[in-house]
mmCIF file of C-alpha atoms in Angstrom:
data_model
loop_
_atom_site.group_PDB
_atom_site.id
_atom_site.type_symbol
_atom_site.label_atom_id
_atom_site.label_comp_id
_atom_site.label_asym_id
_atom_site.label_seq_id
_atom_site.Cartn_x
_atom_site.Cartn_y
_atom_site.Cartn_z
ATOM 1 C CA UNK A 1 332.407 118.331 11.113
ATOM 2 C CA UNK A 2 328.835 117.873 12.163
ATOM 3 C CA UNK A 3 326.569 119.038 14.925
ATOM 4 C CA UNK A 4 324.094 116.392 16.614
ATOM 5 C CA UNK A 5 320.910 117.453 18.476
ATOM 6 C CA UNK A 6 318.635 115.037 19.170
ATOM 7 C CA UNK A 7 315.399 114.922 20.858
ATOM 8 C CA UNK A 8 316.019 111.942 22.608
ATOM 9 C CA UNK A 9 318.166 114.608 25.423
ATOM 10 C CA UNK A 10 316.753 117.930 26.364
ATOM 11 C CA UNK A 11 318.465 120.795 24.052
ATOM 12 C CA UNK A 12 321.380 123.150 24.776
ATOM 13 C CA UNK A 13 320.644 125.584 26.927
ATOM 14 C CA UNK A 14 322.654 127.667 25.463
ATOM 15 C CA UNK A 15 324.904 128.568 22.332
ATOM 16 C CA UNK A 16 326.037 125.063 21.370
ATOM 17 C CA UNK A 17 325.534 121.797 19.896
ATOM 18 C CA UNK A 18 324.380 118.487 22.280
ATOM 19 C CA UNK A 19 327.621 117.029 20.242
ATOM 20 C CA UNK A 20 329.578 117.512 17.685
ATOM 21 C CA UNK A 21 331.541 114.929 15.327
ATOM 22 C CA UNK A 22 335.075 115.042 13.659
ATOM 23 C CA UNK A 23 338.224 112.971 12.475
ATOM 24 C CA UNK A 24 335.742 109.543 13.723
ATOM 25 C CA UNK A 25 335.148 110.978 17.233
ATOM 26 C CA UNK A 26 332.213 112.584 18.798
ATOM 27 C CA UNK A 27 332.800 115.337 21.381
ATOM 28 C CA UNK A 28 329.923 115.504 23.764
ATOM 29 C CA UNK A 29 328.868 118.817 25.690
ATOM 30 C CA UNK A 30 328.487 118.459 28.833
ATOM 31 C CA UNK A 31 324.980 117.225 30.280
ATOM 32 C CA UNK A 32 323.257 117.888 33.608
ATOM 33 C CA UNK A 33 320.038 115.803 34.873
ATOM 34 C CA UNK A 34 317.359 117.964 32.613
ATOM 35 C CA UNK A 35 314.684 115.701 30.918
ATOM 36 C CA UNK A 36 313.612 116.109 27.538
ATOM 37 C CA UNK A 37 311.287 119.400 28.530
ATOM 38 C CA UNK A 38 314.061 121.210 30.127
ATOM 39 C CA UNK A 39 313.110 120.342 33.927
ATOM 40 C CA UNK A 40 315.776 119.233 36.807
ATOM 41 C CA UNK A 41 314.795 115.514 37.579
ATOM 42 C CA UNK A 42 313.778 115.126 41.141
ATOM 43 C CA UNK A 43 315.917 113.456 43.847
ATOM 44 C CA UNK A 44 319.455 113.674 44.685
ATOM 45 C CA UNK A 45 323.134 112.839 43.023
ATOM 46 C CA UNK A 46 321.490 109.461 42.354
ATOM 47 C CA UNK A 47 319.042 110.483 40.418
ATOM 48 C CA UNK A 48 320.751 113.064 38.513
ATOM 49 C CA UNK A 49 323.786 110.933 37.542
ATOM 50 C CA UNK A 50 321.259 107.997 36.335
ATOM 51 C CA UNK A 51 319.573 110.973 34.129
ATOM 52 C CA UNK A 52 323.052 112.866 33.395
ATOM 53 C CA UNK A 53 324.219 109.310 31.519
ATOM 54 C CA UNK A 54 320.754 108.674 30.105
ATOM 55 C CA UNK A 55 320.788 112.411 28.206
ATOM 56 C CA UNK A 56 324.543 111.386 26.873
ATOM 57 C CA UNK A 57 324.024 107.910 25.732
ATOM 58 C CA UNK A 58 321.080 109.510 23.481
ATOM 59 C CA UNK A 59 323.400 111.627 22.174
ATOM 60 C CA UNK A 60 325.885 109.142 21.449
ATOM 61 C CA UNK A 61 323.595 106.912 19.885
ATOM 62 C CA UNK A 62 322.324 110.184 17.217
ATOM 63 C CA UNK A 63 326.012 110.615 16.743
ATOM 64 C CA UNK A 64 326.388 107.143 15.666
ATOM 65 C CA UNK A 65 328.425 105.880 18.925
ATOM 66 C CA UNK A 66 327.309 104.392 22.107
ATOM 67 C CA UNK A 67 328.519 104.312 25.962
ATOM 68 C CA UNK A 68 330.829 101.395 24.911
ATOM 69 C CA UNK A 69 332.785 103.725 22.838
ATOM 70 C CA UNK A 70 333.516 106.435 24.988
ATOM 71 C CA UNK A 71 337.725 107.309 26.006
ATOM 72 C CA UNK A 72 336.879 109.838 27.741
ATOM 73 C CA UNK A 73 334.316 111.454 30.616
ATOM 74 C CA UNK A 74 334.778 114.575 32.440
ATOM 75 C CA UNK A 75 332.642 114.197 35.442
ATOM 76 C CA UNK A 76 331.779 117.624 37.163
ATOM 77 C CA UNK A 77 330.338 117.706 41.109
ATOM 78 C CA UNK A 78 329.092 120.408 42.885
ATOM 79 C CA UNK A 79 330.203 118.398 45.950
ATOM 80 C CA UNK A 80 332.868 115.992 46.203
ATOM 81 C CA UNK A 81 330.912 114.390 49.182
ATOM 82 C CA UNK A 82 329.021 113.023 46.554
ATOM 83 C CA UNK A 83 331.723 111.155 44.751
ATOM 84 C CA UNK A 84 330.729 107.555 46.011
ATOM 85 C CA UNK A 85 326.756 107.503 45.294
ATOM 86 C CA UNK A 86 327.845 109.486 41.952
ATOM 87 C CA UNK A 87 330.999 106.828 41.373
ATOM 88 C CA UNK A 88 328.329 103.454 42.473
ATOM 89 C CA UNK A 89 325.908 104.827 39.333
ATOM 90 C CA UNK A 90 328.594 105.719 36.672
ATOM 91 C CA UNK A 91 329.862 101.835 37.516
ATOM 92 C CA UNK A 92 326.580 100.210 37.309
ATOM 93 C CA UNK A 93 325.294 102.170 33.783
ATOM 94 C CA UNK A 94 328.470 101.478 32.632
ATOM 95 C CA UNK A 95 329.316 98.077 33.435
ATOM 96 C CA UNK A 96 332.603 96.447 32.930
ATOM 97 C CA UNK A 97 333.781 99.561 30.196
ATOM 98 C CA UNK A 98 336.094 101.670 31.950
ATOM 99 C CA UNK A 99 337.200 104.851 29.563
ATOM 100 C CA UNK A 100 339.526 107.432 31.386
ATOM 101 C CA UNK A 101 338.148 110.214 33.542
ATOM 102 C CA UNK A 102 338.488 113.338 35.288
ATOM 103 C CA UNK A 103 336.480 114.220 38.439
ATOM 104 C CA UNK A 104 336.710 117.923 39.804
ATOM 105 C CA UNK A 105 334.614 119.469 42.154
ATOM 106 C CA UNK A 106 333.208 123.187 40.925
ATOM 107 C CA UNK A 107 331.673 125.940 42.472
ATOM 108 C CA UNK A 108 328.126 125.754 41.017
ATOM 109 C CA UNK A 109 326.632 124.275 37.897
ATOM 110 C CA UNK A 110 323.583 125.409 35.842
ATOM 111 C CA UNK A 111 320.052 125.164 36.957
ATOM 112 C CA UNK A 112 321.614 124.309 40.632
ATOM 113 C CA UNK A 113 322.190 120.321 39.144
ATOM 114 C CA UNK A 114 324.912 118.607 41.022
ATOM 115 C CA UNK A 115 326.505 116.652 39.082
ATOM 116 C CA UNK A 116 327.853 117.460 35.265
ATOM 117 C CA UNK A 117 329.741 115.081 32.441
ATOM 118 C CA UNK A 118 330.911 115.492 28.993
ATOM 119 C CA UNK A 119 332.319 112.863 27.053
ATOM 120 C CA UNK A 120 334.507 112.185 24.145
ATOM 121 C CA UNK A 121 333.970 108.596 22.389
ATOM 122 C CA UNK A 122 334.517 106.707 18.995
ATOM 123 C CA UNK A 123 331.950 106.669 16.452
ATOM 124 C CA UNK A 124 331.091 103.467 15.453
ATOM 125 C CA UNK A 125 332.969 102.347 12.220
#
């Protein structure tokens, strides 16, 4: 097992890793639309989602993986509303790659972000 932080995503704001890897896969905490000093990007679920994807691709790359790899996203909105505009920017950063995914809707998320995803993907061989 090893633990990735990078500085190419803002840090943890709390008591865990940006990733970690095992067994060939890297598990990626979930990431909210902070840049790399810690602020909230401005703008709305466009913005953030662009910026959510941005801050786990880094961390994929440090882990040794990339958004081509991933099986798995977890996508977490503070308002379903926003599925579409949040949906139309997952789609576009991710082109035609299409790993499984969850999409619930929560009652708040830190630093008052809307939207929130954690991935799990391959690590490249």
């Amino acid at each position: 097992m090893k633990f990735i932080n990078t500085g190419g995503a803002p840090k943890a704001v709390g008591p865990y890793s940006q990733a970690v890897t095992a067994g060939g896969l890297v598990f990626c905490s979930g990431k909210i639309a902070l840049d790399e000093e810690g602020m909230m990007v401005e703008g709305g679920i466009l913005e953030q989602t662009e910026r959510v994807l941005k801050n786990l691709f880094a961390v994929l790359k440090a882990s040794g993986s990339g958004p081509d790899r991933i099986l798995k996203t977890t996508v977490y909105l503070k308002d379903m509303g926003d599925f579409a505009d949040m949906n139309k920017v997952y789609s576009d950063l991710l082109g035609d790659h299409r790993p499984a995914r969850a999409t619930v809707a929560v009652a708040g998320l830190p630093k008052e972000a809307l939207v929130e995803i954690d991935c799990i993907a391959e690590i490249n061989d």
